[in-house]
Amino acid sequence: MDTESLYLFRDLCRTRNMTQTAKNFYLTQSTLSKRLARLEEELGYPLLLRSKGRQEAELTGKGEQFLGVAVHMLELYEEGLSFREEKERYLLRLGCMRSAQEYFLAGFLQDYLGEHPRCSLTLEDHHSVEIRDLLLEGMLDVGIVQFPLSNRGLVSVLLHEEPFLVVMKDPGHFQGKKVISMEELNGKQEIFQIFTEEFRSWHDQYWRAMDSKIRVNSTPTAEKYFQAPEDWMLVPRSVAAAMGERGFSVFPLAERTPFHRLYLACRQGEDRLWVKEMATALQKHFQELEKGAVKK
């Protein structure tokens, strides 16, 4: 399996157009087709759907699966080539939820890359379950997830925990209140996002998710649906702080809430120096955040 065929396949998955990919590599479309056919023959399964008159390149199910493998193989190949440079670079792949990137990592990663110029970082946005699977497949080196991973060859440590708070765009008669009790909140005005199963179990003791105004899977989406006075949502403290800066009112609950937790995860027995350096730096970063929160 030659690397040029992998580059051709990766580019075709990007352009979804045989003509454009052939042009990008200064090949005829016929030559490109033959190269891809040889790759399929070597693999033993089709990568592309083919039919007369089809203009766009469409992947088969196995083609979609192989794309991730091809990208990973090319990253390793390019990492190997980098060893020829005077100062070797290393590839590090970090996966985390979008909220963790936005509220905890942006400044940290900028500083980390400045202090580690040899690090070639790939930052990927995934849900926790996807991160777990990618770690197991070797497609990620480090992950930040919402639940602990302590089996199937993975290990995790607690990075951060914080309570849930109530946010409202227009607090209505709640304006000026310091604390809100759960019994004061109308479940039919809730904008619901499930964070973890623990959160869902606690939530459903007081409100039915099915009765909520709308159910979403991301906070940016949720913010579009705060329309009526006293529409409300439960979010982790860090998310609430960011929403407060955008004009939302933030209230603690009188009752105790579960904690929203973040865990650092990697493969068991991980011994690569650059992966361990990132893991240590992340733990230190979150420890400093915790100290700052306590001081406040």
mmCIF file of C-alpha atoms in Angstrom:
data_model
loop_
_atom_site.group_PDB
_atom_site.id
_atom_site.type_symbol
_atom_site.label_atom_id
_atom_site.label_comp_id
_atom_site.label_asym_id
_atom_site.label_seq_id
_atom_site.Cartn_x
_atom_site.Cartn_y
_atom_site.Cartn_z
ATOM 1 C CA MET A 1 0.000 0.000 0.000
ATOM 2 C CA ASP A 2 1.779 3.162 -1.161
ATOM 3 C CA THR A 3 1.385 6.535 0.491
ATOM 4 C CA GLU A 4 0.509 8.349 -2.738
ATOM 5 C CA SER A 5 -2.650 6.253 -3.102
ATOM 6 C CA LEU A 6 -3.595 7.172 0.453
ATOM 7 C CA TYR A 7 -3.043 10.850 -0.318
ATOM 8 C CA LEU A 8 -5.236 10.492 -3.424
ATOM 9 C CA PHE A 9 -7.980 8.809 -1.413
ATOM 10 C CA ARG A 10 -7.821 11.398 1.375
ATOM 11 C CA ASP A 11 -8.036 14.268 -1.090
ATOM 12 C CA LEU A 12 -10.962 12.652 -2.900
ATOM 13 C CA CYS A 13 -12.813 12.352 0.393
ATOM 14 C CA ARG A 14 -12.260 16.086 0.837
ATOM 15 C CA THR A 15 -13.251 17.212 -2.670
ATOM 16 C CA ARG A 16 -15.811 14.467 -3.371
ATOM 17 C CA ASN A 17 -14.955 15.063 -7.023
ATOM 18 C CA MET A 18 -12.745 12.822 -9.208
ATOM 19 C CA THR A 19 -11.988 15.594 -11.692
ATOM 20 C CA GLN A 20 -10.854 18.008 -8.994
ATOM 21 C CA THR A 21 -8.652 15.463 -7.218
ATOM 22 C CA ALA A 22 -7.042 14.392 -10.512
ATOM 23 C CA LYS A 23 -6.319 18.057 -11.218
ATOM 24 C CA ASN A 24 -4.854 18.581 -7.729
ATOM 25 C CA PHE A 25 -2.328 15.773 -8.319
ATOM 26 C CA TYR A 26 -1.672 16.529 -12.028
ATOM 27 C CA LEU A 27 -3.147 13.189 -13.092
ATOM 28 C CA THR A 28 -5.671 12.197 -15.702
ATOM 29 C CA GLN A 29 -8.994 11.030 -14.302
ATOM 30 C CA SER A 30 -8.323 7.618 -15.826
ATOM 31 C CA THR A 31 -5.003 7.319 -13.970
ATOM 32 C CA LEU A 32 -6.664 8.373 -10.718
ATOM 33 C CA SER A 33 -9.378 5.739 -11.178
ATOM 34 C CA LYS A 34 -6.784 3.039 -11.793
ATOM 35 C CA ARG A 35 -4.780 4.014 -8.693
ATOM 36 C CA LEU A 36 -7.892 3.877 -6.512
ATOM 37 C CA ALA A 37 -8.973 0.578 -8.053
ATOM 38 C CA ARG A 38 -5.562 -0.926 -7.191
ATOM 39 C CA LEU A 39 -5.943 0.314 -3.622
ATOM 40 C CA GLU A 40 -9.380 -1.325 -3.403
ATOM 41 C CA GLU A 41 -7.978 -4.543 -4.858
ATOM 42 C CA GLU A 42 -5.224 -4.580 -2.265
ATOM 43 C CA LEU A 43 -7.688 -3.960 0.575
ATOM 44 C CA GLY A 44 -10.182 -6.485 -0.721
ATOM 45 C CA TYR A 45 -13.281 -4.260 -0.538
ATOM 46 C CA PRO A 46 -14.717 -1.255 -2.445
ATOM 47 C CA LEU A 47 -14.099 2.236 -1.121
ATOM 48 C CA LEU A 48 -16.343 4.118 -3.558
ATOM 49 C CA LEU A 49 -19.857 3.691 -4.867
ATOM 50 C CA ARG A 50 -19.800 3.524 -8.653
ATOM 51 C CA SER A 51 -22.671 3.961 -11.071
ATOM 52 C CA LYS A 52 -23.076 5.401 -14.552
ATOM 53 C CA GLY A 53 -23.522 9.146 -14.568
ATOM 54 C CA ARG A 54 -22.462 9.620 -10.927
ATOM 55 C CA GLN A 55 -20.702 12.984 -10.685
ATOM 56 C CA GLU A 56 -19.712 13.114 -7.017
ATOM 57 C CA ALA A 57 -17.496 10.597 -5.254
ATOM 58 C CA GLU A 58 -19.468 8.794 -2.559
ATOM 59 C CA LEU A 59 -17.884 6.440 -0.046
ATOM 60 C CA THR A 60 -19.102 2.963 0.808
ATOM 61 C CA GLY A 61 -19.561 2.081 4.469
ATOM 62 C CA LYS A 62 -16.124 0.448 4.522
ATOM 63 C CA GLY A 63 -14.746 3.476 2.683
ATOM 64 C CA GLU A 64 -15.960 5.720 5.511
ATOM 65 C CA GLN A 65 -14.260 3.425 8.032
ATOM 66 C CA PHE A 66 -11.028 3.258 6.042
ATOM 67 C CA LEU A 67 -10.837 7.056 5.785
ATOM 68 C CA GLY A 68 -9.968 7.322 9.497
ATOM 69 C CA VAL A 69 -7.324 4.620 9.108
ATOM 70 C CA ALA A 70 -5.847 6.316 6.021
ATOM 71 C CA VAL A 71 -5.645 9.685 7.799
ATOM 72 C CA HIS A 72 -3.959 8.037 10.780
ATOM 73 C CA MET A 73 -1.460 6.196 8.531
ATOM 74 C CA LEU A 74 -0.539 9.428 6.739
ATOM 75 C CA GLU A 75 -0.110 11.269 10.038
ATOM 76 C CA LEU A 76 2.290 8.565 11.225
ATOM 77 C CA TYR A 77 4.106 8.659 7.883
ATOM 78 C CA GLU A 78 4.519 12.431 8.100
ATOM 79 C CA GLU A 79 5.636 12.119 11.709
ATOM 80 C CA GLY A 80 8.277 9.632 10.552
ATOM 81 C CA LEU A 81 9.467 12.043 7.865
ATOM 82 C CA SER A 82 9.786 14.805 10.447
ATOM 83 C CA PHE A 83 12.595 12.838 12.117
ATOM 84 C CA ARG A 84 14.838 13.998 9.258
ATOM 85 C CA GLU A 85 14.518 17.568 10.471
ATOM 86 C CA GLU A 86 17.165 19.024 12.740
ATOM 87 C CA LYS A 87 14.571 19.432 15.477
ATOM 88 C CA GLU A 88 12.202 16.499 15.404
ATOM 89 C CA ARG A 89 8.484 17.156 15.814
ATOM 90 C CA TYR A 90 6.001 14.790 17.360
ATOM 91 C CA LEU A 91 2.309 14.333 16.735
ATOM 92 C CA LEU A 92 -0.145 14.617 19.628
ATOM 93 C CA ARG A 93 -3.885 14.064 19.198
ATOM 94 C CA LEU A 94 -6.188 15.485 21.876
ATOM 95 C CA GLY A 95 -9.931 14.888 21.879
ATOM 96 C CA CYS A 96 -12.425 16.705 24.087
ATOM 97 C CA MET A 97 -15.956 18.083 24.157
ATOM 98 C CA ARG A 98 -16.548 21.456 22.563
ATOM 99 C CA SER A 99 -17.505 22.989 25.915
ATOM 100 C CA ALA A 100 -14.206 21.916 27.491
ATOM 101 C CA GLN A 101 -12.304 23.489 24.610
ATOM 102 C CA GLU A 102 -14.232 26.737 24.882
ATOM 103 C CA TYR A 103 -14.292 27.195 28.641
ATOM 104 C CA PHE A 104 -11.048 25.599 29.809
ATOM 105 C CA LEU A 105 -8.481 24.965 27.078
ATOM 106 C CA ALA A 106 -8.149 27.829 24.604
ATOM 107 C CA GLY A 107 -5.565 29.873 26.517
ATOM 108 C CA PHE A 108 -3.891 26.788 27.957
ATOM 109 C CA LEU A 109 -3.243 25.221 24.540
ATOM 110 C CA GLN A 110 -1.834 28.435 23.125
ATOM 111 C CA ASP A 111 0.644 28.637 26.001
ATOM 112 C CA TYR A 112 1.460 24.926 25.797
ATOM 113 C CA LEU A 113 2.302 25.090 22.091
ATOM 114 C CA GLY A 114 4.484 28.127 22.715
ATOM 115 C CA GLU A 115 6.399 26.212 25.386
ATOM 116 C CA HIS A 116 6.571 23.001 23.294
ATOM 117 C CA PRO A 117 7.470 24.095 19.743
ATOM 118 C CA ARG A 118 8.119 20.480 18.671
ATOM 119 C CA CYS A 119 4.517 19.512 19.397
ATOM 120 C CA SER A 120 2.300 19.122 16.331
ATOM 121 C CA LEU A 121 -1.133 19.163 17.947
ATOM 122 C CA THR A 122 -4.351 17.834 16.456
ATOM 123 C CA LEU A 123 -7.375 19.008 18.471
ATOM 124 C CA GLU A 124 -10.612 17.108 17.833
ATOM 125 C CA ASP A 125 -14.149 17.876 18.991
ATOM 126 C CA HIS A 126 -16.093 14.746 20.026
ATOM 127 C CA HIS A 127 -18.615 13.503 22.571
ATOM 128 C CA SER A 128 -17.286 11.416 25.471
ATOM 129 C CA VAL A 129 -18.350 8.051 24.018
ATOM 130 C CA GLU A 130 -16.656 8.879 20.718
ATOM 131 C CA ILE A 131 -13.470 9.884 22.552
ATOM 132 C CA ARG A 132 -13.470 6.574 24.430
ATOM 133 C CA ASP A 133 -13.745 4.606 21.187
ATOM 134 C CA LEU A 134 -11.061 6.682 19.430
ATOM 135 C CA LEU A 135 -8.664 6.160 22.347
ATOM 136 C CA LEU A 136 -9.252 2.413 22.149
ATOM 137 C CA GLU A 137 -8.618 2.461 18.386
ATOM 138 C CA GLY A 138 -5.383 4.427 18.834
ATOM 139 C CA MET A 139 -6.809 7.400 16.915
ATOM 140 C CA LEU A 140 -6.387 9.733 19.920
ATOM 141 C CA ASP A 141 -3.561 9.987 22.462
ATOM 142 C CA VAL A 142 -5.324 11.950 25.222
ATOM 143 C CA GLY A 143 -8.996 12.603 25.895
ATOM 144 C CA ILE A 144 -11.089 14.776 28.177
ATOM 145 C CA VAL A 145 -14.425 13.112 28.944
ATOM 146 C CA GLN A 146 -17.426 13.477 31.257
ATOM 147 C CA PHE A 147 -17.286 10.022 32.846
ATOM 148 C CA PRO A 148 -14.433 7.856 34.197
ATOM 149 C CA LEU A 149 -12.811 5.267 31.939
ATOM 150 C CA SER A 150 -11.192 2.550 34.003
ATOM 151 C CA ASN A 151 -11.475 -0.626 31.952
ATOM 152 C CA ARG A 152 -10.931 -2.059 28.459
ATOM 153 C CA GLY A 153 -7.330 -0.847 28.452
ATOM 154 C CA LEU A 154 -8.037 2.776 29.381
ATOM 155 C CA VAL A 155 -7.348 4.750 32.559
ATOM 156 C CA SER A 156 -8.657 8.112 33.739
ATOM 157 C CA VAL A 157 -8.191 10.644 36.535
ATOM 158 C CA LEU A 158 -10.525 13.364 37.761
ATOM 159 C CA LEU A 159 -9.573 16.796 36.446
ATOM 160 C CA HIS A 160 -12.395 19.069 37.537
ATOM 161 C CA GLU A 161 -15.818 19.115 39.157
ATOM 162 C CA GLU A 162 -18.401 21.862 39.492
ATOM 163 C CA PRO A 163 -22.100 22.216 40.408
ATOM 164 C CA PHE A 164 -24.945 23.000 38.034
ATOM 165 C CA LEU A 165 -26.545 26.458 38.052
ATOM 166 C CA VAL A 166 -29.740 27.897 36.556
ATOM 167 C CA VAL A 167 -29.490 30.394 33.688
ATOM 168 C CA MET A 168 -32.226 32.626 32.228
ATOM 169 C CA LYS A 169 -32.182 35.207 29.477
ATOM 170 C CA ASP A 170 -35.151 37.067 30.952
ATOM 171 C CA PRO A 171 -35.542 36.180 34.650
ATOM 172 C CA GLY A 172 -39.013 37.733 34.944
ATOM 173 C CA HIS A 173 -40.184 37.630 38.560
ATOM 174 C CA PHE A 174 -36.908 35.930 39.537
ATOM 175 C CA GLN A 175 -35.093 39.225 38.921
ATOM 176 C CA GLY A 176 -33.044 40.155 41.952
ATOM 177 C CA LYS A 177 -33.248 36.758 43.631
ATOM 178 C CA LYS A 178 -30.067 35.316 45.062
ATOM 179 C CA VAL A 179 -31.112 31.652 45.051
ATOM 180 C CA ILE A 180 -33.853 29.657 43.307
ATOM 181 C CA SER A 181 -35.534 26.533 44.628
ATOM 182 C CA MET A 182 -36.233 23.682 42.218
ATOM 183 C CA GLU A 183 -39.937 23.727 43.066
ATOM 184 C CA GLU A 184 -40.131 27.280 41.671
ATOM 185 C CA LEU A 185 -39.043 26.205 38.197
ATOM 186 C CA ASN A 186 -41.665 25.346 35.597
ATOM 187 C CA GLY A 187 -40.557 22.165 33.806
ATOM 188 C CA LYS A 188 -42.437 23.192 30.657
ATOM 189 C CA GLN A 189 -40.149 26.212 30.313
ATOM 190 C CA GLU A 190 -36.969 24.198 30.604
ATOM 191 C CA ILE A 191 -34.411 24.000 27.820
ATOM 192 C CA PHE A 192 -32.909 20.597 28.492
ATOM 193 C CA GLN A 193 -29.455 19.286 27.692
ATOM 194 C CA ILE A 194 -28.310 15.923 29.010
ATOM 195 C CA PHE A 195 -24.738 16.074 30.290
ATOM 196 C CA THR A 196 -24.288 12.649 31.872
ATOM 197 C CA GLU A 197 -26.522 9.765 32.898
ATOM 198 C CA GLU A 198 -25.958 10.723 36.542
ATOM 199 C CA PHE A 199 -27.264 14.209 35.755
ATOM 200 C CA ARG A 200 -30.244 12.763 33.881
ATOM 201 C CA SER A 201 -31.184 10.455 36.788
ATOM 202 C CA TRP A 202 -31.052 13.341 39.269
ATOM 203 C CA HIS A 203 -32.949 15.678 36.923
ATOM 204 C CA ASP A 204 -35.780 13.220 36.309
ATOM 205 C CA GLN A 205 -36.592 13.096 40.002
ATOM 206 C CA TYR A 206 -37.873 16.672 39.702
ATOM 207 C CA TRP A 207 -38.746 17.334 36.041
ATOM 208 C CA ARG A 208 -39.501 15.096 33.077
ATOM 209 C CA ALA A 209 -37.200 15.774 30.144
ATOM 210 C CA MET A 210 -40.067 14.901 27.798
ATOM 211 C CA ASP A 211 -42.095 17.804 29.240
ATOM 212 C CA SER A 212 -39.376 20.372 28.571
ATOM 213 C CA LYS A 213 -39.784 23.163 26.050
ATOM 214 C CA ILE A 214 -37.027 21.747 23.850
ATOM 215 C CA ARG A 215 -34.188 19.239 24.165
ATOM 216 C CA VAL A 216 -30.793 20.038 22.651
ATOM 217 C CA ASN A 217 -27.308 18.521 22.567
ATOM 218 C CA SER A 218 -25.227 21.710 22.796
ATOM 219 C CA THR A 219 -25.378 24.960 24.741
ATOM 220 C CA PRO A 220 -24.872 27.258 21.689
ATOM 221 C CA THR A 221 -27.999 25.674 20.194
ATOM 222 C CA ALA A 222 -29.887 26.096 23.472
ATOM 223 C CA GLU A 223 -29.226 29.832 23.627
ATOM 224 C CA LYS A 224 -31.412 30.393 20.550
ATOM 225 C CA TYR A 225 -34.536 29.180 22.383
ATOM 226 C CA PHE A 226 -34.591 31.478 25.406
ATOM 227 C CA GLN A 227 -37.607 33.440 24.193
ATOM 228 C CA ALA A 228 -40.212 33.734 26.966
ATOM 229 C CA PRO A 229 -39.606 35.277 30.394
ATOM 230 C CA GLU A 230 -38.374 32.670 32.882
ATOM 231 C CA ASP A 231 -37.272 30.152 30.254
ATOM 232 C CA TRP A 232 -34.482 28.330 32.073
ATOM 233 C CA MET A 233 -31.690 25.810 31.729
ATOM 234 C CA LEU A 234 -29.329 23.896 34.018
ATOM 235 C CA VAL A 235 -25.661 24.171 33.005
ATOM 236 C CA PRO A 236 -22.273 23.599 34.690
ATOM 237 C CA ARG A 237 -20.832 26.580 36.566
ATOM 238 C CA SER A 238 -18.167 27.280 33.908
ATOM 239 C CA VAL A 239 -20.800 27.396 31.162
ATOM 240 C CA ALA A 240 -23.030 29.616 33.313
ATOM 241 C CA ALA A 241 -20.152 32.062 33.840
ATOM 242 C CA ALA A 242 -19.606 32.368 30.091
ATOM 243 C CA MET A 243 -23.349 32.815 29.473
ATOM 244 C CA GLY A 244 -23.408 35.474 32.187
ATOM 245 C CA GLU A 245 -20.875 37.442 30.180
ATOM 246 C CA ARG A 246 -23.335 37.286 27.257
ATOM 247 C CA GLY A 247 -26.177 38.829 29.257
ATOM 248 C CA PHE A 248 -27.788 35.801 30.917
ATOM 249 C CA SER A 249 -28.854 35.849 34.560
ATOM 250 C CA VAL A 250 -27.273 33.121 36.696
ATOM 251 C CA PHE A 251 -28.777 31.632 39.877
ATOM 252 C CA PRO A 252 -27.560 28.886 42.222
ATOM 253 C CA LEU A 253 -30.113 26.307 43.333
ATOM 254 C CA ALA A 254 -31.140 26.079 46.966
ATOM 255 C CA GLU A 255 -30.946 22.301 46.702
ATOM 256 C CA ARG A 256 -27.763 20.305 46.183
ATOM 257 C CA THR A 257 -27.036 19.324 42.577
ATOM 258 C CA PRO A 258 -24.811 16.564 41.227
ATOM 259 C CA PHE A 259 -21.374 17.616 40.069
ATOM 260 C CA HIS A 260 -20.404 17.990 36.448
ATOM 261 C CA ARG A 261 -17.022 16.267 36.169
ATOM 262 C CA LEU A 262 -14.224 16.184 33.635
ATOM 263 C CA TYR A 263 -11.749 13.302 33.445
ATOM 264 C CA LEU A 264 -8.392 12.977 31.742
ATOM 265 C CA ALA A 265 -8.202 9.673 29.848
ATOM 266 C CA CYS A 266 -5.495 7.805 27.954
ATOM 267 C CA ARG A 267 -4.471 4.247 27.194
ATOM 268 C CA GLN A 268 -3.264 2.056 30.055
ATOM 269 C CA GLY A 269 0.518 1.796 30.190
ATOM 270 C CA GLU A 270 1.046 4.898 28.048
ATOM 271 C CA ASP A 271 4.784 5.635 28.183
ATOM 272 C CA ARG A 272 5.443 8.111 25.375
ATOM 273 C CA LEU A 273 7.125 11.147 26.898
ATOM 274 C CA TRP A 274 5.156 13.762 24.955
ATOM 275 C CA VAL A 275 1.812 12.188 25.902
ATOM 276 C CA LYS A 276 2.807 12.081 29.568
ATOM 277 C CA GLU A 277 3.945 15.727 29.349
ATOM 278 C CA MET A 278 0.550 16.806 28.012
ATOM 279 C CA ALA A 279 -1.288 14.773 30.661
ATOM 280 C CA THR A 280 0.803 16.327 33.445
ATOM 281 C CA ALA A 281 0.324 19.840 32.045
ATOM 282 C CA LEU A 282 -3.448 19.375 31.837
ATOM 283 C CA GLN A 283 -3.649 18.185 35.426
ATOM 284 C CA LYS A 284 -1.582 21.160 36.602
ATOM 285 C CA HIS A 285 -3.748 23.559 34.578
ATOM 286 C CA PHE A 286 -6.968 22.302 36.152
ATOM 287 C CA GLN A 287 -5.419 22.342 39.621
ATOM 288 C CA GLU A 288 -4.616 26.026 39.112
ATOM 289 C CA LEU A 289 -8.169 26.661 37.938
ATOM 290 C CA GLU A 290 -9.490 25.011 41.098
ATOM 291 C CA LYS A 291 -7.260 27.202 43.272
ATOM 292 C CA GLY A 292 -8.517 30.286 41.457
ATOM 293 C CA ALA A 293 -12.138 29.239 41.999
ATOM 294 C CA VAL A 294 -11.529 28.709 45.719
ATOM 295 C CA LYS A 295 -9.968 32.172 46.071
ATOM 296 C CA LYS A 296 -12.994 33.741 44.409
#
